[in-house]
Coordinates of C-alpha atoms (C1' of nucleotides) in Angstrom, one line a residue:
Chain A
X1 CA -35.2 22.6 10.7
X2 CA -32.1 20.1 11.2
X3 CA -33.2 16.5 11.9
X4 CA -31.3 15.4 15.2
X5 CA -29.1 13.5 13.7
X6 CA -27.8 16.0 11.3
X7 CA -27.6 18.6 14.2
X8 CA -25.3 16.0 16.0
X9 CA -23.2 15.6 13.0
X10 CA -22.5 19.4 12.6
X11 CA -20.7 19.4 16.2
X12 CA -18.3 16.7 15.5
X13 CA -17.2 16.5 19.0
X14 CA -20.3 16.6 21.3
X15 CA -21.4 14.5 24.0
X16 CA -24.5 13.8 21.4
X17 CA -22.7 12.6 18.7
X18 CA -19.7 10.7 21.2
X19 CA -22.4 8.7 22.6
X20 CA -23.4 8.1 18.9
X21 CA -20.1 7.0 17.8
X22 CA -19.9 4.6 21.2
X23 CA -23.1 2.9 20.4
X24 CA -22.5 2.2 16.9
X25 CA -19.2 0.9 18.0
X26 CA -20.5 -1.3 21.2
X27 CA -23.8 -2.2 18.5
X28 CA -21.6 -3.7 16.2
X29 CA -19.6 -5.8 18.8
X30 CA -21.9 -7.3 20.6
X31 CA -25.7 -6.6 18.8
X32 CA -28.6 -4.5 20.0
X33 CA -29.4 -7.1 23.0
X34 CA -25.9 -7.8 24.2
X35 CA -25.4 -4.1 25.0
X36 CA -26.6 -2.4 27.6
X37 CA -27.2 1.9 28.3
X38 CA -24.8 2.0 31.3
X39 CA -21.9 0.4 29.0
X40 CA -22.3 3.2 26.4
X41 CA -22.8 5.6 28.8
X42 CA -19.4 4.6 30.3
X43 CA -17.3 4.2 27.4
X44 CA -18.4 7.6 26.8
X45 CA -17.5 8.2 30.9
X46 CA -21.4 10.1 31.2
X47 CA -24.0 8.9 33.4
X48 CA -27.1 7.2 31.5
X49 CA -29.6 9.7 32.4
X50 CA -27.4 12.3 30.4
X51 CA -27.8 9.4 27.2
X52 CA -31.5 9.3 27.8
X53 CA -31.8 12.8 27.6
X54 CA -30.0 12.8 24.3
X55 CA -30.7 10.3 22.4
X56 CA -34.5 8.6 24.2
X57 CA -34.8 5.2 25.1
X58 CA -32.2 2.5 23.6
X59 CA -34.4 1.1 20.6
X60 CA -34.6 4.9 19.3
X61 CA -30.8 5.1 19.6
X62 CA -30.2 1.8 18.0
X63 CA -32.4 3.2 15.2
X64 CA -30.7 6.4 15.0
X65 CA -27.2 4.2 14.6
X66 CA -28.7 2.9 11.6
X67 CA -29.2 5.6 10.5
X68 CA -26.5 7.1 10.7
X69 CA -24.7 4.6 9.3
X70 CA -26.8 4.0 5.8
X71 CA -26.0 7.8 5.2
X72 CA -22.3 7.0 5.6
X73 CA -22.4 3.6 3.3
X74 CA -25.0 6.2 1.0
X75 CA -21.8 8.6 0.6
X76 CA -19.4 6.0 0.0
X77 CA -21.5 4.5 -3.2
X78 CA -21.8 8.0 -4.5
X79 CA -17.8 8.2 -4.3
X80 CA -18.0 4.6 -5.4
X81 CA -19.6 6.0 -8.9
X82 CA -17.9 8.9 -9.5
X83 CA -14.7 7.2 -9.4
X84 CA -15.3 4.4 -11.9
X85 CA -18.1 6.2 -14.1
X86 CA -18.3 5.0 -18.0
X87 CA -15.6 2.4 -16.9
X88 CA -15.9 -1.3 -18.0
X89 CA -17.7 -3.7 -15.8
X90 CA -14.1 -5.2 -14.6
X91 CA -13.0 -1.9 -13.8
X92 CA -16.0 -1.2 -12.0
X93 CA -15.6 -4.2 -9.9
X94 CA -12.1 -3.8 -9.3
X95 CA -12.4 -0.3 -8.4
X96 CA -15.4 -0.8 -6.0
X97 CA -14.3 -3.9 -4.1
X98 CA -11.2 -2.3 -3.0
X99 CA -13.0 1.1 -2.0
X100 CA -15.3 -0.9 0.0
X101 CA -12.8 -3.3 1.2
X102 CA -10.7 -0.4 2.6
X103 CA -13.4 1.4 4.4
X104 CA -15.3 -1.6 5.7
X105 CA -11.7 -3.2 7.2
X106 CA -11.4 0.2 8.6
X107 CA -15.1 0.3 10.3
X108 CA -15.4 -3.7 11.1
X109 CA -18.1 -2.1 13.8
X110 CA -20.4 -0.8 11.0
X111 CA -20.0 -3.9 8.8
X112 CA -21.1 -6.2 12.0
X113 CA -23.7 -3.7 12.3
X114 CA -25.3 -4.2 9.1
X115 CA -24.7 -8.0 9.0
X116 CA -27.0 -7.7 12.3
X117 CA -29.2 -5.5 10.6
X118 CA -29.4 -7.9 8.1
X119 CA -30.0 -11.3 9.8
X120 CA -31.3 -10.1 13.2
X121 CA -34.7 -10.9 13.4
X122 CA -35.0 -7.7 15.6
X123 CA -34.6 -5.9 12.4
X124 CA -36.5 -2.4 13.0
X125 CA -36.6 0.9 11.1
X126 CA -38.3 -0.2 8.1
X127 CA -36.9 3.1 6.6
X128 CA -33.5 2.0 7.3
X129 CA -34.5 -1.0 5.1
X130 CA -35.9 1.1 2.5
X131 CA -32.6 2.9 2.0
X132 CA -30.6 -0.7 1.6
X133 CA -33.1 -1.7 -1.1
X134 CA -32.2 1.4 -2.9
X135 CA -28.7 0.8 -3.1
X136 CA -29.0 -2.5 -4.0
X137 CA -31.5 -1.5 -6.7
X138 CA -28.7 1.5 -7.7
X139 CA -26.2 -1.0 -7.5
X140 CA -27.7 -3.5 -10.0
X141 CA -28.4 -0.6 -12.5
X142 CA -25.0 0.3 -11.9
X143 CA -23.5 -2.9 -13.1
X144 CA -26.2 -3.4 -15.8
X145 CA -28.0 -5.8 -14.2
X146 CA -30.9 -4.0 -15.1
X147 CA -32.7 -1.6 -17.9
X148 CA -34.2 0.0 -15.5
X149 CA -34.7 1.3 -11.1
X150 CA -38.4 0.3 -11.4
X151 CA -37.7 -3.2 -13.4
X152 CA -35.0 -5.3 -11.7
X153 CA -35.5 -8.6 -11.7
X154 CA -35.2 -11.0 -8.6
X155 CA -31.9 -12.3 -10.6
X156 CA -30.1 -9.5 -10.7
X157 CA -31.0 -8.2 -6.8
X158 CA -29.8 -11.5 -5.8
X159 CA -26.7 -11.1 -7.9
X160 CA -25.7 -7.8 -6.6
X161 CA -26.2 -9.3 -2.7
X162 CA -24.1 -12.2 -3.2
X163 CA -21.3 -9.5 -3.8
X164 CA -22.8 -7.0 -1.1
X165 CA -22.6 -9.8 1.0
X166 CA -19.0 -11.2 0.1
X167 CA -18.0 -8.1 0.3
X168 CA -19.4 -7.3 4.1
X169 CA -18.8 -10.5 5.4
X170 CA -14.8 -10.2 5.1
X171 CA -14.5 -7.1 6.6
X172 CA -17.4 -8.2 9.7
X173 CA -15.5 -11.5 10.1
X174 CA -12.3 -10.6 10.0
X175 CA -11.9 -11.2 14.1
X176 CA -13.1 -15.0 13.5
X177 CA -11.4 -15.3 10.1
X178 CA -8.1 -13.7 10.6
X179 CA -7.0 -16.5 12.9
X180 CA -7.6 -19.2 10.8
X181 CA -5.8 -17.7 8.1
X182 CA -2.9 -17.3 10.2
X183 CA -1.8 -13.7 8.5
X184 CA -1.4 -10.2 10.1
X185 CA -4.1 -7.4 9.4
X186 CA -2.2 -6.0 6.5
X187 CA -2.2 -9.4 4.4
X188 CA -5.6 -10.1 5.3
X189 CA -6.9 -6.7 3.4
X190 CA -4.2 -8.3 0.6
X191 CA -6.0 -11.8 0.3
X192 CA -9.4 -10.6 0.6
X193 CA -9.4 -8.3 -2.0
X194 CA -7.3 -11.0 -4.0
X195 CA -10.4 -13.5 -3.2
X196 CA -13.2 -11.4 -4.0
X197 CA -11.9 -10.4 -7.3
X198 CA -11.1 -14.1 -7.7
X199 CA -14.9 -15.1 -7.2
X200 CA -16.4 -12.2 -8.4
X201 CA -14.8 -10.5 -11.7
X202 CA -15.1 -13.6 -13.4
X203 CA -18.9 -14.4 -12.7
X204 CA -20.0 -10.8 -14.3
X205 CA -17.0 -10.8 -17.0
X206 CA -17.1 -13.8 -18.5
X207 CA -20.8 -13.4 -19.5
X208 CA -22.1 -16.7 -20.0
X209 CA -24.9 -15.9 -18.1
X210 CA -25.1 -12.4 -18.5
X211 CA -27.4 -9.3 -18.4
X212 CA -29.9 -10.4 -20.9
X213 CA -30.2 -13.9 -20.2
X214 CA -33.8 -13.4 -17.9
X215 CA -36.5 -11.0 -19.0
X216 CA -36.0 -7.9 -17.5
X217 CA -39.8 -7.7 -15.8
X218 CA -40.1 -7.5 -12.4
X219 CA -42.3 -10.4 -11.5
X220 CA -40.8 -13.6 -13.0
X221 CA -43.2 -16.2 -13.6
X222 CA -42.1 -18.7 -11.3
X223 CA -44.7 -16.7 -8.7
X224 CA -47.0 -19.4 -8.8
X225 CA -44.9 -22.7 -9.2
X226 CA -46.4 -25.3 -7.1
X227 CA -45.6 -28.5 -8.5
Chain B
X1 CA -19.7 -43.3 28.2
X2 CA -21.7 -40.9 26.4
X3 CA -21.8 -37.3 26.7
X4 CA -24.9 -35.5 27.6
X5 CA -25.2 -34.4 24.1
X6 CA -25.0 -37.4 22.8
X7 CA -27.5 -39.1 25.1
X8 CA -30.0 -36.8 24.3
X9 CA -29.5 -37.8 20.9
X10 CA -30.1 -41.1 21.6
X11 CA -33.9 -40.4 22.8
X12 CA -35.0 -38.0 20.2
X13 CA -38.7 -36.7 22.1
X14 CA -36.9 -36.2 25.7
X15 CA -37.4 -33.2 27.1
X16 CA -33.3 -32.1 27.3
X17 CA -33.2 -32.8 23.7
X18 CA -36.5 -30.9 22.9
X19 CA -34.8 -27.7 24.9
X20 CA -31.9 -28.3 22.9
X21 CA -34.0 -27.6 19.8
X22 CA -35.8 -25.2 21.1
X23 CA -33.0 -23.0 22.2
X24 CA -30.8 -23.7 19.0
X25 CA -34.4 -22.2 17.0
X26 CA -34.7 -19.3 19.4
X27 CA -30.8 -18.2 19.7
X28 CA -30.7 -18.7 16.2
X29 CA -33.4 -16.2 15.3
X30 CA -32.4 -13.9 18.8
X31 CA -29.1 -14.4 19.5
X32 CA -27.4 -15.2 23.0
X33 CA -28.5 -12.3 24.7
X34 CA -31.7 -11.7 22.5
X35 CA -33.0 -15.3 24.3
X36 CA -34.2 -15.4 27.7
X37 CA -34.3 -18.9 29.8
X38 CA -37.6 -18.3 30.3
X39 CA -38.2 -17.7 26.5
X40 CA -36.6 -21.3 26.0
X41 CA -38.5 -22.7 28.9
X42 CA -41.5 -21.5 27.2
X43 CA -41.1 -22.7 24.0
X44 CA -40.9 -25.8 25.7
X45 CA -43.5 -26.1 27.9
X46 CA -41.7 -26.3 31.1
X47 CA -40.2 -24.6 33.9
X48 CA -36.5 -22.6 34.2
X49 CA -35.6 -24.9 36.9
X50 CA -36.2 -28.3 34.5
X51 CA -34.2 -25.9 32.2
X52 CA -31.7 -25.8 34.1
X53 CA -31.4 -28.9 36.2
X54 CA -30.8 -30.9 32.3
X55 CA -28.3 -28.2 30.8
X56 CA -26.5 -26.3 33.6
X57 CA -26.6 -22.6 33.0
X58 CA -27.4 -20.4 30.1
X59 CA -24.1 -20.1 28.7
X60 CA -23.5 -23.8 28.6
X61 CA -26.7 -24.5 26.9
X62 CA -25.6 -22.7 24.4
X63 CA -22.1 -24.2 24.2
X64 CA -24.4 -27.2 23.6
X65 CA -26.3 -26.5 21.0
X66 CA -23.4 -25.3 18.8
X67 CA -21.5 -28.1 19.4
X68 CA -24.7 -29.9 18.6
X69 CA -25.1 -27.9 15.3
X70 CA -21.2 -28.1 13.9
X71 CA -21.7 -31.9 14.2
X72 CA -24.9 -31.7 12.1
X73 CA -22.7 -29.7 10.1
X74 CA -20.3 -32.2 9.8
X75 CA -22.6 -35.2 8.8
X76 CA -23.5 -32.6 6.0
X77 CA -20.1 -32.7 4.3
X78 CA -19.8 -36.0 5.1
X79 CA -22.7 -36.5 2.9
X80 CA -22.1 -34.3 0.5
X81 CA -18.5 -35.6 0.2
X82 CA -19.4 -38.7 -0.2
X83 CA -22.0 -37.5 -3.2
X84 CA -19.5 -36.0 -5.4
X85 CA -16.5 -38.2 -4.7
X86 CA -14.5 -38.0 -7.6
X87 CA -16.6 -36.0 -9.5
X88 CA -15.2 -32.8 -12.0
X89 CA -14.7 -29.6 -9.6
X90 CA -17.7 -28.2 -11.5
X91 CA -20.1 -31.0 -10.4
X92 CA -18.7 -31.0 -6.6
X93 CA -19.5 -27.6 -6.7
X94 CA -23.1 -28.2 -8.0
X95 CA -23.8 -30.5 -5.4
X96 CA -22.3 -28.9 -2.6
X97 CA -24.6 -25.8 -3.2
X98 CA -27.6 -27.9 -4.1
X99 CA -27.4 -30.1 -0.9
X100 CA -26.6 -27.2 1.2
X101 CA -29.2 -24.9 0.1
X102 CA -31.8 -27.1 0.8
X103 CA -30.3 -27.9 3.8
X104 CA -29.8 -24.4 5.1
X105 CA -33.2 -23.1 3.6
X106 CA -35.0 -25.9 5.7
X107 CA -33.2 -25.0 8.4
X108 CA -32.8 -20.8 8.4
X109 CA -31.9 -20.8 12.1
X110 CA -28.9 -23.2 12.3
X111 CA -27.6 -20.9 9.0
X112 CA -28.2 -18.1 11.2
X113 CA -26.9 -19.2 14.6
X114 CA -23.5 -20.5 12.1
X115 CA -23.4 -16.6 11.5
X116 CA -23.3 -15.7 15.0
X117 CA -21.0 -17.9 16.3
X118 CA -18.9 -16.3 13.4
X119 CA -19.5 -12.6 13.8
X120 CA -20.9 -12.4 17.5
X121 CA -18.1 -11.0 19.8
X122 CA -19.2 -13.3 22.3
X123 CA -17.2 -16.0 21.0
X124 CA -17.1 -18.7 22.8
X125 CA -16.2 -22.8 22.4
X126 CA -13.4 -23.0 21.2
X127 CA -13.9 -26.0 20.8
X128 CA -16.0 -25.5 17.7
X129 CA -14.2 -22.8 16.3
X130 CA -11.5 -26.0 15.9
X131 CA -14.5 -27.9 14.3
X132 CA -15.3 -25.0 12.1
X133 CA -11.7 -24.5 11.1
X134 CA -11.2 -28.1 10.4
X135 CA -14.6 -28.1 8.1
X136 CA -12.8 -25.7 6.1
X137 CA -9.4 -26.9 5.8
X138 CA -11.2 -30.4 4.8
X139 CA -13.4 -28.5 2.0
X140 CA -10.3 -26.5 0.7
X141 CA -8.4 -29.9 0.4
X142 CA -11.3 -30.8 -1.4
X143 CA -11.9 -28.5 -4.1
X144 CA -8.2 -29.1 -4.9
X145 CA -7.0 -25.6 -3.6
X146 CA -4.5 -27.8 -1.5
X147 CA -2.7 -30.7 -1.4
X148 CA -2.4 -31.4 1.5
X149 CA -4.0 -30.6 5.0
X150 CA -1.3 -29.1 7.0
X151 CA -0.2 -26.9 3.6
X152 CA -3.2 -24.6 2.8
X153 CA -2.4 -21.5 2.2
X154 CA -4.2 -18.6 3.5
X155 CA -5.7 -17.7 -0.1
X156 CA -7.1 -21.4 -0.4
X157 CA -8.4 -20.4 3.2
X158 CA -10.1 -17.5 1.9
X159 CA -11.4 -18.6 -1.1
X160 CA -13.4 -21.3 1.1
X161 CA -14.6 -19.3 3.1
X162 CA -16.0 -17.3 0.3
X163 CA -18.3 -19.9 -0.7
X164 CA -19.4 -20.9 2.8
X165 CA -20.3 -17.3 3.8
X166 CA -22.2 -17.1 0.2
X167 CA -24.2 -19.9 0.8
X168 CA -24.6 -19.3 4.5
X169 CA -25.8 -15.8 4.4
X170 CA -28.5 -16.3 1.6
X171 CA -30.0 -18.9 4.0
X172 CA -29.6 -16.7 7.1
X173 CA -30.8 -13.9 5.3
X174 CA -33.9 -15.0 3.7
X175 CA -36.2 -12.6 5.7
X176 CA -34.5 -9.8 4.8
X177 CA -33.7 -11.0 1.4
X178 CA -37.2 -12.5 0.2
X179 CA -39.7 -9.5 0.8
X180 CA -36.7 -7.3 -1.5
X181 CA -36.8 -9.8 -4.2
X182 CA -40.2 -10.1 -4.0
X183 CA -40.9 -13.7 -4.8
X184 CA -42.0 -16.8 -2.7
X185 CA -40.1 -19.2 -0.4
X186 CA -39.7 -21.6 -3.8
X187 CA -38.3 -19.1 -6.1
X188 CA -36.1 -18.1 -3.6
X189 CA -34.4 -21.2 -3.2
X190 CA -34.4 -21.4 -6.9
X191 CA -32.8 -17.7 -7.8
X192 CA -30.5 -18.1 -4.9
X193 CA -29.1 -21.7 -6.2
X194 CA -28.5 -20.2 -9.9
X195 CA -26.9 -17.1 -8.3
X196 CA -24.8 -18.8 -6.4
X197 CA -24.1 -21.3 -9.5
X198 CA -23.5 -18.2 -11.7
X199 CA -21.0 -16.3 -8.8
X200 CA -19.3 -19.6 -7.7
X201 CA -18.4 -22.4 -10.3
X202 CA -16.7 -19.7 -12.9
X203 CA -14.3 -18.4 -10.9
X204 CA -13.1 -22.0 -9.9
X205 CA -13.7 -23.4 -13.4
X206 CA -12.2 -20.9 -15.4
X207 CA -8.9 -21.9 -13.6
X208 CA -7.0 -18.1 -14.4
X209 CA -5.9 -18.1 -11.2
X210 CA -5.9 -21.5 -10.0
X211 CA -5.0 -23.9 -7.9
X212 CA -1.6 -23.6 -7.8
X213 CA -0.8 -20.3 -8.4
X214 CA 0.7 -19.2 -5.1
X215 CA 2.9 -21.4 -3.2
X216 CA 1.6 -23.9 -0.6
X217 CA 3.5 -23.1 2.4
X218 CA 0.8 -22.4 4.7
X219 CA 2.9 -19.2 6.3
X220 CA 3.4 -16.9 3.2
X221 CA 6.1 -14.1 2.8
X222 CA 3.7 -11.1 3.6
X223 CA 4.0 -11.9 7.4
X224 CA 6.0 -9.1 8.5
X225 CA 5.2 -6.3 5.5
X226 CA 5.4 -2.5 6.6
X227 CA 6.5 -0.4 3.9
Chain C
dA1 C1' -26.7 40.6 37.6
dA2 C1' -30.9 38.2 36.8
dA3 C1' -33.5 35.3 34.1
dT4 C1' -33.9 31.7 31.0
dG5 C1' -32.9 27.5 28.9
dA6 C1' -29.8 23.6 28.2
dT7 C1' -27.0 20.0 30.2
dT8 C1' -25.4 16.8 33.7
dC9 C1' -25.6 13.6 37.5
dA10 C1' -27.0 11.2 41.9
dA11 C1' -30.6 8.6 43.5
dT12 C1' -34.1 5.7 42.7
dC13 C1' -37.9 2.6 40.6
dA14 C1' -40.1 -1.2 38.5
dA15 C1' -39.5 -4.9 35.7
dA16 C1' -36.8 -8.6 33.8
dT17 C1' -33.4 -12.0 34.3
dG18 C1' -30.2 -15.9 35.7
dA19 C1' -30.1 -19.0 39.0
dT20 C1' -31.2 -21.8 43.3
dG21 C1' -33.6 -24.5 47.2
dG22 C1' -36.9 -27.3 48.6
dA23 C1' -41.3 -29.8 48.2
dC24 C1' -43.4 -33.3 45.6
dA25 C1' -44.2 -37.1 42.6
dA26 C1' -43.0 -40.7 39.4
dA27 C1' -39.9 -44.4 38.2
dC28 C1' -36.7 -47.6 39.4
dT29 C1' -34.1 -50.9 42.7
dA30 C1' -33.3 -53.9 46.4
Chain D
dT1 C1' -42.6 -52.6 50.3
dA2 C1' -39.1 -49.4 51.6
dG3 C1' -35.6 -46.8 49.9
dT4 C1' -33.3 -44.4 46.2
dT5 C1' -32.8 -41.9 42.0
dT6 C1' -34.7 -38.9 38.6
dG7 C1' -37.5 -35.4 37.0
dT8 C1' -40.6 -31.4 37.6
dC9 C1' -42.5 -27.3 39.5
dC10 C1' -43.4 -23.3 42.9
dA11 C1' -41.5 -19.8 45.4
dT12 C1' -37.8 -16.9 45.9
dC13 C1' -33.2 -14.3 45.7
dA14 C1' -29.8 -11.2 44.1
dT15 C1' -28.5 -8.7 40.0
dT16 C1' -29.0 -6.4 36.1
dT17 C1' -31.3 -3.3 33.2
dG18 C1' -34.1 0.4 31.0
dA19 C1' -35.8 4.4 32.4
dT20 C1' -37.3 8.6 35.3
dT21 C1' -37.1 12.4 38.7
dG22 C1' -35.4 16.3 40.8
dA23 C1' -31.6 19.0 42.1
dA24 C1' -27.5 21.2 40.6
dT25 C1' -24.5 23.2 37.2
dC26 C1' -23.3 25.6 33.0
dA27 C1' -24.2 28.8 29.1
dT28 C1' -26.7 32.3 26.9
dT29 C1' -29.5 36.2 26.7
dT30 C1' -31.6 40.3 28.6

DNA sequence: AAATGATTCAATCAAATGATGGACAAACTA
DNA sequence: TAGTTTGTCCATCATTTGATTGAATCATTT
């Protein structure tokens, strides 16, 4: 029995998965609260009732957006690894910034989206959530950040964020950013990739500082430090 | 004669100034749209119509409150500027992520509302988008990526902006972030500084791809580039 | 063709929301 | 004290917004 979402997905072109594809678009622009039913329902040019019937009431949509979208990002780390498996850690890097760098500058809607799902405090779908904690965890194993899925250690989560983040926060601000750098769309892709690489090769190359340098428990011991 | 905002300023337990604060915690943690007068007027303890009979309407309240934030934000550099005057591009960097960790982490919802203004569609002021630019040109002179204001190059650009967004979204992010990481409010601050330490000051130190690597004309060659 | 189920829309509702006007009181001024 | 300004709230309005209902249309099956 396919899920609804999956059913959408099979008929590329239906009003079900159009009105998907406009609310993950008008979602990322402007947030959950600063869209409204009747503007999906008229970029898709269908009358809300027709939405409702699809998809339920907006929160349900908004959810199955999410969704949606953490199976797309899902796919695109599985392509990420196959392309730079056994490689170096540079390589790895390299490789992955500018696979993510193309499709997020491609899709800014989905990397607003999951800034918002990120740092809104309207942050539903725990499962959602669930599936971004496994990809950071995968990501961190990835890198060798960790031994182990079940034994990453605070360090290396927050590591692999910080370059999530960088990483997300180009491609979702590149409406604010772009002006202030003054360059056209094309070099913008050029100098973020040239700046992320900048910050970020260096950091997990040059290993002063590397893998091994906290135990590779889970709980650290500063989990009581009340001075 | 003083502006509103900074009259407000002047008596710090008025009520304008205590909407002020409450609307810069709630659109911080909401958003624009996510916020409600009435939410605000709540918080407060008042009524819409004292709401709006000290700040105009909604939207300008808003205008308010980041133009109240990017000149918090401002005394912040100034500070930190003043800390590590002179000081080794290492150390500066130190600082700057000390002080502005435990600024930020004190204060989650200006790091948040700092991210809206940034990613939110609804961008408005543009007034403080000039404020925001200039922050960043100043910083950029600072770490030595320029020489000179009106010459930074769009790389030195994004290469700031790198570090602000770092530091920015692990403080905005903290709800999220925490609970996957597992550890208390005091370890966070504590993983996110050496993370940030660990991402940061190599790539800046390790000057293989320093300061003056491209040239300093802040309109670069790749302007018009379709191949 | 008739029956059945799926899809769409016009009309409408109830609640929420931004905003205002006017009454009223406190503080200040002449 | 009389008058003026400032600040606060109650009541209210016009829109917007999320959501539903019921009738009509389309597609599929029998």
């Amino acid at each position: 029995m396919p899920t609804a979402l999956e059913k959408a997905r099979q008929t590329p072109d239906s009003v079900k998965t159009r009105i998907l594809s406009a609310a993950r678009k008008l979602f990322g622009e402007y947030g959950f609260h600063g869209v409204t039913t009747r503007m999906i329902a008229k970029e898709v040019g269908i009358d809300i009732s027709t939405l409702h019937y699809h998809w339920g009431d907006k929160q349900n949509l908004y959810e199955s957006v999410l969704t949606d979208l953490s199976d797309e990002i899902h796919h695109k780390l599985v392509e990420i690894e196959t392309l730079v498996q056994g490689k170096p850690l540079a390589v790895r890097l390299d490789v992955a910034i500018e696979v993510m760098c193309d499709y997020l500058l491609e899709n800014p809607d989905s990397a607003n989206l999951l800034l918002f799902s990120h740092f809104s405090k309207n942050r539903i779908t725990s499962e959602v959530e669930a599936h971004i904690t496994r990809h950071l965890t995968n990501i961190a194993v990835a890198m060798g950040l960790a031994v182990d899925k079940d034994h990453v250690a605070p360090q290396a989560h927050a590591r692999v964020l910080a370059v999530w983040n960088a990483v997300i926060n180009f491609a979702a601000g590149e409406n604010f950013f772009r002006p202030l750098l003054k360059i056209d769309t094309q070099s913008y892709a050029a100098v973020v990739k040239e700046t992320l690489k900048f910050i970020l090769i260096p950091a997990f190359t040059l290993a002063k500082g590397g893998t091994e340098e906290w135990p590779s428990t889970s709980m650290p011991s500063a989990k009581n430090s009340a001075p």
